[in-house]
Short mmCIF file of C-alpha atoms in Angstrom, two decimals:
data_model
loop_
_atom_site.label_atom_id
_atom_site.label_comp_id
_atom_site.label_asym_id
_atom_site.label_seq_id
_atom_site.Cartn_x
_atom_site.Cartn_y
_atom_site.Cartn_z
CA MET A 180 84.46 80.51 96.79
CA LYS A 181 83.10 82.35 93.77
CA MET A 182 85.23 85.41 93.31
CA THR A 183 87.29 87.08 90.66
CA LYS A 184 90.39 85.09 89.83
CA ILE A 185 92.70 88.04 90.48
CA GLY A 186 91.12 88.56 93.93
CA LYS A 187 91.43 84.88 94.80
CA GLU A 188 95.06 84.76 93.68
CA LEU A 189 95.93 87.89 95.68
CA LEU A 190 94.31 86.56 98.86
CA SER A 191 96.15 83.27 98.44
CA GLN A 192 99.47 85.06 97.93
CA LEU A 193 99.04 87.47 100.84
CA THR A 194 98.25 84.65 103.27
CA SER A 195 100.99 82.33 102.03
CA GLU A 196 104.18 81.62 103.92
CA THR A 197 106.19 83.35 101.18
CA GLU A 198 104.88 86.79 102.24
CA SER A 199 106.07 87.94 105.64
CA GLY A 200 105.20 91.10 107.54
CA PRO A 201 104.94 93.48 109.10
CA PHE A 202 102.17 94.62 106.74
CA VAL A 203 100.95 98.17 106.20
CA THR A 204 97.54 98.32 104.51
CA ILE A 205 95.98 101.57 103.28
CA MET A 206 92.40 101.66 101.96
CA LEU A 207 91.70 104.70 99.82
CA ASN A 208 88.76 105.94 97.74
CA THR A 209 90.22 107.41 94.54
CA HIS A 210 89.16 109.85 91.84
CA VAL A 211 90.24 111.03 88.38
CA ALA A 212 89.43 114.76 88.50
CA HIS A 213 92.60 116.81 89.06
CA GLN A 214 91.48 118.60 92.23
CA GLU A 215 90.17 115.35 93.73
CA VAL A 216 93.43 113.56 92.90
CA GLU A 217 95.33 116.19 94.89
CA LYS A 218 93.04 115.47 97.87
CA ASP A 219 93.68 111.72 97.44
CA GLN A 220 97.43 112.32 97.39
CA LEU A 221 97.21 114.38 100.57
CA LYS A 222 95.10 111.66 102.21
CA LEU A 223 97.69 109.01 101.34
CA LYS A 224 100.48 111.23 102.64
CA ASN A 225 98.67 111.77 105.95
CA PHE A 226 97.87 108.07 106.33
CA ALA A 227 101.55 107.29 105.78
CA LYS A 228 102.49 109.68 108.60
CA GLU A 229 100.00 108.08 110.98
CA ALA A 230 101.00 104.58 109.91
CA LYS A 231 104.64 105.44 110.61
CA LYS A 232 103.78 106.46 114.19
CA ARG A 233 101.89 103.23 114.81
CA PHE A 234 104.57 101.16 113.09
CA GLU A 235 107.40 102.62 115.19
CA LYS A 236 105.39 102.03 118.35
CA LYS A 237 104.44 98.47 117.42
CA TYR A 238 107.70 97.41 115.76
CA PRO A 239 110.48 99.50 117.41
CA GLU A 240 113.18 97.16 116.10
CA ASP A 241 112.10 97.37 112.44
CA ASP A 242 112.96 100.00 109.82
CA TRP A 243 110.14 102.16 108.45
CA SER A 244 112.22 103.56 105.58
CA ALA A 245 111.53 100.53 103.33
CA PHE A 246 107.79 101.26 103.57
CA GLN A 247 108.21 105.01 103.13
CA GLY A 248 110.26 104.48 99.98
CA GLN A 249 107.49 102.43 98.38
CA ILE A 250 104.83 104.95 99.39
CA ASP A 251 106.90 107.79 97.94
CA GLN A 252 107.17 105.90 94.65
CA LEU A 253 103.39 105.62 94.44
CA MET A 254 102.94 109.26 95.38
CA ALA A 255 105.14 110.26 92.43
CA SER A 256 103.60 107.82 89.92
CA GLN A 257 101.39 109.60 87.39
CA ASN A 258 100.26 106.26 86.01
CA PHE A 259 99.04 105.17 89.45
CA TRP A 260 96.84 108.26 89.87
CA ARG A 261 95.68 108.22 86.23
CA SER A 262 94.46 104.62 86.56
CA ALA A 263 92.03 105.38 89.37
CA THR A 264 89.00 103.16 89.99
CA THR A 265 86.39 103.62 92.71
CA SER A 266 88.95 102.74 95.37
CA VAL A 267 92.24 100.95 95.90
CA ALA A 268 93.82 98.64 98.46
CA LEU A 269 97.54 99.30 99.00
CA ILE A 270 99.40 96.57 100.86
CA PHE A 271 103.07 97.00 101.70
CA THR A 272 105.60 94.54 103.08
CA PRO A 273 109.23 95.51 103.65
CA GLU A 274 110.00 94.22 100.14
CA LYS A 275 106.82 94.49 98.06
CA THR A 276 103.94 96.76 97.10
CA PHE A 277 100.57 95.22 96.20
CA VAL A 278 98.13 97.53 94.40
CA HIS A 279 94.63 96.07 94.09
CA ARG A 280 91.98 98.17 92.36
CA LEU A 281 88.46 97.95 93.79
CA SER A 282 85.04 98.71 92.33
CA ILE A 283 83.40 99.44 95.71
CA ARG A 284 83.51 102.36 98.12
CA VAL A 285 85.65 101.74 101.19
CA ASP A 286 86.21 103.36 104.55
CA ASP A 287 89.41 105.40 104.13
CA GLN A 288 91.64 103.72 106.71
CA TYR A 289 95.09 102.36 107.40
CA TYR A 290 96.21 99.26 109.29
CA VAL A 291 99.58 98.17 110.66
CA GLY A 292 100.00 94.59 111.80
CA ASP A 293 101.39 91.10 111.36
CA GLU A 294 98.75 90.40 108.70
CA PRO A 295 97.37 92.33 105.73
CA TYR A 296 93.86 93.77 105.97
CA LEU A 297 91.81 91.60 103.61
CA LEU A 298 88.13 92.33 104.30
CA ALA A 299 87.66 95.01 101.62
CA ILE A 300 89.41 92.84 99.02
CA ILE A 301 87.08 89.96 99.92
CA LYS A 302 83.99 92.17 99.66
CA ASN A 303 85.10 93.59 96.31
CA SER A 304 85.69 90.13 94.85
CA GLN A 305 82.18 88.87 95.68
CA PHE A 306 79.39 89.14 93.11
CA ASN A 307 82.11 90.44 90.81
CA TYR A 308 82.17 88.19 87.78
CA ASP A 309 84.68 87.76 84.99
CA TYR A 310 83.01 86.98 81.67
CA PHE A 311 82.97 87.82 77.98
CA LEU A 312 80.01 89.54 76.38
CA LEU A 313 79.18 88.66 72.77
CA ALA A 314 77.30 91.66 71.34
CA LEU A 315 75.50 89.95 68.47
CA ASN A 316 73.76 91.55 65.50
CA ARG A 317 72.32 89.75 62.48
CA ASP A 318 75.29 90.68 60.28
CA SER A 319 78.07 91.60 62.75
CA PHE A 320 79.38 91.06 66.25
CA SER A 321 81.78 92.60 68.75
CA LEU A 322 83.35 91.18 71.88
CA TYR A 323 83.85 92.68 75.35
CA GLU A 324 85.35 91.48 78.60
CA ASN A 325 83.77 92.28 81.94
CA ARG A 326 86.35 92.42 84.72
CA ASN A 327 85.98 94.14 88.09
CA HIS A 328 82.67 95.65 86.92
CA ASN A 329 84.44 97.29 84.00
CA LEU A 330 83.56 96.42 80.39
CA VAL A 331 86.49 96.53 77.98
CA SER A 332 86.33 96.13 74.19
CA ILE A 333 88.39 93.20 72.88
CA ASP A 334 90.51 93.73 69.76
CA LEU A 335 89.98 90.69 67.55
CA PRO A 336 92.40 89.46 64.85
CA ALA A 337 91.91 90.67 61.28
CA PHE A 338 90.62 87.26 60.15
CA ALA A 339 87.84 87.20 62.77
CA PRO A 340 84.37 87.04 61.14
CA THR A 341 83.23 90.31 62.69
CA THR A 342 80.87 91.00 59.77
CA LEU A 343 78.78 88.80 57.51
CA GLU A 344 80.64 90.09 54.45
CA LYS A 345 84.01 89.09 55.93
CA ALA A 346 82.76 85.66 56.85
CA LEU A 347 80.80 84.79 53.70
CA GLY A 348 82.35 87.10 51.11
CA GLU A 349 83.13 84.51 48.41
CA GLU A 350 79.91 82.66 49.04
CA LEU A 351 77.90 85.86 48.63
CA ASP A 352 79.76 86.68 45.37
CA LYS A 353 78.96 83.23 43.92
CA LYS A 354 75.28 83.67 44.71
CA ALA A 355 75.30 87.08 43.04
CA SER A 356 76.89 85.66 39.86
CA LEU A 357 74.27 82.90 39.62
CA THR A 358 71.37 85.33 39.45
CA HIS A 359 72.31 86.27 35.90
CA SER A 360 73.96 83.86 33.42
CA SER A 361 73.92 83.12 29.70
CA GLY A 362 73.98 79.81 27.86
CA GLU A 363 74.34 79.21 24.11
CA GLY A 364 73.54 82.81 23.30
CA ASN A 365 70.45 82.87 25.47
CA THR A 366 70.25 84.91 28.63
CA PHE A 367 68.41 83.44 31.58
CA HIS A 368 67.89 84.40 35.20
CA ILE A 369 68.05 82.14 38.21
CA THR A 370 65.61 83.45 40.77
CA VAL A 371 65.78 82.61 44.43
CA ASP A 372 63.57 83.54 47.35
CA LYS A 373 65.33 86.48 48.99
CA GLY A 374 64.03 85.74 52.46
CA GLU A 375 65.14 82.13 52.26
CA GLU A 376 68.62 83.13 51.06
CA GLU A 377 68.98 85.68 53.85
CA GLU A 378 68.03 83.04 56.43
CA ILE A 379 70.63 80.64 55.02
CA ASP A 380 73.24 83.42 55.18
CA HIS A 381 72.15 84.17 58.75
CA ARG A 382 72.71 80.57 59.82
CA ASN A 383 75.99 80.23 57.92
CA TYR A 384 77.29 83.44 59.46
CA TYR A 385 76.51 82.35 63.00
CA GLN A 386 78.16 78.99 62.33
CA ALA A 387 81.25 80.88 61.14
CA ILE A 388 81.27 82.92 64.36
CA ASP A 389 80.93 79.76 66.43
CA ALA A 390 83.77 78.10 64.49
CA PHE A 391 85.98 81.11 65.22
CA PHE A 392 85.30 80.92 68.96
CA ARG A 393 85.82 77.15 69.02
CA ASP A 394 88.93 76.91 66.83
CA GLU A 395 90.72 80.26 66.85
CA TRP A 396 89.79 82.18 69.98
CA GLN A 397 92.13 81.83 72.93
CA ASN A 398 90.20 81.65 76.19
CA GLU A 399 93.10 80.63 78.40
CA ARG A 400 91.32 81.57 81.64
CA ARG A 401 88.25 79.57 80.59
CA ILE A 402 85.80 82.25 81.59
CA PRO A 403 82.18 82.12 80.39
CA LEU A 404 80.72 83.81 77.35
CA TYR A 405 77.29 85.49 77.55
CA MET A 406 75.20 86.86 74.69
CA MET A 407 73.43 90.12 74.04
CA GLY A 408 71.21 90.59 70.99
CA LEU A 409 67.66 90.55 69.69
CA ALA A 410 65.72 87.50 70.88
CA GLU A 411 65.69 85.88 67.42
CA ASN A 412 69.48 86.29 67.12
CA VAL A 413 70.54 84.96 70.52
CA THR A 414 68.05 82.07 70.16
CA LEU A 415 69.49 81.04 66.78
CA PHE A 416 73.09 81.38 67.91
CA ALA A 417 72.41 79.37 71.07
CA LYS A 418 70.86 76.64 68.92
CA LEU A 419 73.79 76.46 66.49
CA ALA A 420 76.75 77.05 68.80
CA LYS A 421 78.99 74.24 70.05
CA ASN A 422 81.30 76.48 72.13
CA ALA A 423 81.84 74.92 75.55
CA TYR A 424 82.13 78.34 77.24
CA LEU A 425 78.84 79.75 75.92
CA LYS A 426 76.24 80.18 78.68
CA ARG A 427 72.58 79.98 77.76
CA ASP A 428 70.97 80.41 81.18
CA VAL A 429 71.27 84.22 81.12
CA GLN A 430 70.80 86.26 77.93
CA ILE A 431 70.37 89.98 77.35
CA LYS A 432 67.64 90.17 74.72
CA ARG A 433 68.25 93.62 73.35
CA SER A 434 69.97 94.86 70.22
CA PRO A 435 73.51 96.06 71.01
CA ASN A 436 73.58 98.07 67.80
CA GLN A 437 74.51 101.73 68.39
CA LEU A 438 74.71 101.30 72.17
CA THR A 439 77.56 103.06 73.95
CA LYS A 440 79.94 101.10 76.18
CA GLU A 441 78.19 102.68 79.18
CA ASP A 442 74.83 101.37 77.87
CA LEU A 443 76.30 97.91 77.42
CA GLN A 444 77.73 98.04 80.94
CA GLU A 445 74.33 98.99 82.34
CA ASN A 446 72.71 96.07 80.55
CA CYS A 447 75.29 93.69 82.01
CA LYS A 448 73.56 94.16 85.37
CA THR A 449 71.06 91.58 84.09
CA ILE A 450 73.84 88.99 84.05
CA ASP A 451 75.36 90.16 87.35
CA THR A 452 72.00 90.07 89.14
CA LYS A 453 71.16 86.57 87.92
CA LEU A 454 74.59 85.21 88.87
CA SER A 455 74.50 86.82 92.32
CA GLU A 456 71.01 85.38 92.97
CA GLN A 457 72.29 81.91 92.08
CA GLU A 458 75.29 82.38 94.33
CA LYS A 459 73.19 83.51 97.31
CA LYS A 460 70.99 80.41 96.96
CA GLU A 461 74.09 78.23 97.12
CA TYR A 462 75.12 79.98 100.35
CA GLN A 463 71.75 79.22 101.94
CA ASN A 464 72.23 75.52 101.15
CA LEU A 465 75.34 75.48 103.33
CA ALA A 466 73.09 75.81 106.40
CA ASN A 467 72.35 72.10 105.99
CA ARG A 468 75.88 71.31 107.13
CA LYS A 469 77.33 71.53 110.64
CA TRP A 470 77.84 75.14 111.70
CA ILE A 471 78.82 77.30 114.70
CA GLU A 472 78.13 80.94 115.52
CA GLN A 473 79.85 81.69 118.84
CA LEU A 474 83.02 83.76 118.33
CA ALA A 475 85.12 81.72 120.81
CA ASP A 476 84.15 78.48 119.03
CA ILE A 477 84.84 80.02 115.60
CA LYS A 478 88.30 81.22 116.68
CA GLN A 479 89.23 77.78 117.96
CA ALA A 480 87.92 76.04 114.82
CA ALA A 481 89.79 78.50 112.58
CA SER A 482 93.08 77.81 114.37
CA LEU A 483 92.58 74.08 113.79
CA GLY A 484 91.70 74.48 110.10
CA ARG A 485 88.20 73.11 110.62
CA ILE A 486 86.31 75.94 108.85
CA SER A 487 85.39 75.50 105.19
CA ASP A 488 83.29 78.67 104.92
CA LEU A 489 83.24 81.76 107.14
CA PHE A 490 80.44 84.30 106.77
CA ILE A 491 80.91 87.79 108.24
CA SER A 492 78.12 90.36 108.17
CA THR A 493 78.94 93.87 106.98
CA ALA A 494 77.05 95.02 110.09
CA ASN A 495 80.16 94.00 112.04
CA LEU A 496 82.36 96.58 110.31
CA VAL A 497 82.14 99.30 112.90
CA ASP A 498 85.05 101.05 114.54
CA GLY A 499 85.78 99.36 117.84
CA TYR A 500 88.53 99.84 120.39
CA GLY A 501 88.24 96.86 122.71
CA ASP A 502 90.21 96.99 125.95
CA ASN A 503 93.10 99.00 124.51
CA PRO A 504 92.17 102.47 123.19
CA GLU A 505 95.59 102.70 121.48
CA GLN A 506 94.71 99.71 119.29
CA GLU A 507 92.43 101.32 116.73
CA TYR A 508 89.91 99.27 114.73
CA ASP A 509 90.30 96.45 117.24
CA TRP A 510 87.08 94.64 116.26
CA ARG A 511 87.83 94.86 112.55
CA GLN A 512 91.29 93.48 113.19
CA GLU A 513 89.76 90.60 115.14
CA LEU A 514 87.56 89.72 112.16
CA ASN A 515 90.44 90.29 109.76
CA HIS A 516 92.62 87.86 111.72
CA LEU A 517 89.87 85.24 111.48
CA ALA A 518 89.64 85.82 107.71
CA ASN A 519 93.41 85.48 107.32
CA GLU A 520 93.41 82.22 109.26
CA VAL A 521 90.55 80.65 107.34
CA ILE A 522 92.03 81.57 103.95
CA ARG A 523 95.47 80.37 105.06
CA MET A 524 93.87 76.99 105.79
CA SER A 525 92.26 76.91 102.29
CA GLY A 526 88.82 77.95 103.54
CA SER A 527 86.54 80.57 102.00
CA VAL A 528 85.48 83.88 103.57
CA TYR A 529 82.40 85.90 102.63
CA LEU A 530 81.58 89.46 103.65
CA LEU A 531 77.85 89.87 103.06
CA ASP A 532 74.79 91.78 104.17
CA THR A 533 73.17 89.96 107.08
CA GLU A 534 70.10 88.89 105.08
CA ASP A 535 72.34 87.07 102.57
CA ILE A 536 74.05 84.99 105.26
CA PRO A 537 72.44 81.59 106.07
CA MET A 538 69.86 82.00 108.84
CA GLY A 539 70.60 85.75 108.99
CA LYS A 540 73.54 85.34 111.37
CA LYS A 541 76.04 88.16 111.94
CA ILE A 542 78.89 85.67 111.92
CA LEU A 543 78.70 82.02 110.94
CA ALA A 544 81.23 79.27 110.29
CA ILE A 545 80.52 76.12 108.30
CA LEU A 546 82.67 73.21 109.49
CA ARG A 547 84.55 70.74 107.35
CA TYR A 548 83.91 67.92 109.81
#
């Protein structure tokens, strides 16, 4: 499953045997403006009250106070409210609080059950790519990391060749000294073609950048590196570079010079769009394998660990009550249980628009055997 590493790790942890319920999940759209934050705090407080009622009805033998204590801590945390993203998934067990920031809008809701509510986390982690962006100029570069649709500037060490002068300083000085010399009392000039020298410097500088990324740069998570720069610059760097993490299939051919971080982020949509198109094509290829679409068959296959990939259409995410009006979001919980089971059995779950699911099905399971 192609998803952000942090999302994949969280899903794996929440469905592991080491985490036991009951679980209380609260999905909340969040804001940074002061007045909006107060509304968010009130919403969380009200959800906690409603969750308590459902919890005490569903788990009369268990103690709610452990959950309330964790919620109260979040309510009082200035850092939590200051760090707002588009939305947040809050998942509580009797012992732990999981805070997972999301870059998508969610339906403000709460869930109480034997399993955590995972569908929004799954949706947020799809088409959400971790990568580095090399903003490349002819005589300088800067580095950014894209994570959860948020571009962050990377502070590089002082020795990093962030400018041509830093990288080729001594070499440039030697060239300057050779343009005017004297021998045996006679002064002579060594003339060189300026354009040729600049091109040599250009190549040498890009080789110095590549050497830095290959030999000095720590890419422990092994995430890809994409380029942004004028066509002539990204073409030359791609030709010279030997960095195993550099991707050449998608390039942003525009000068990053004087662009704001917001402008850079907007341009990153070129990369995101290309990667998501590739991913959707891979999904369609799964239709060549054995598949099932009837819910009863899917439930049985999930319980036996036979599902490798489960596709759920976003069209399914409607409020449903089923046979018991007291059991809110019954249909969502049904789908959530399926997702939990498939992930627990090392399968992958996708929450997509119907047209992106193989054969346009509303729910589809690809079988392992």
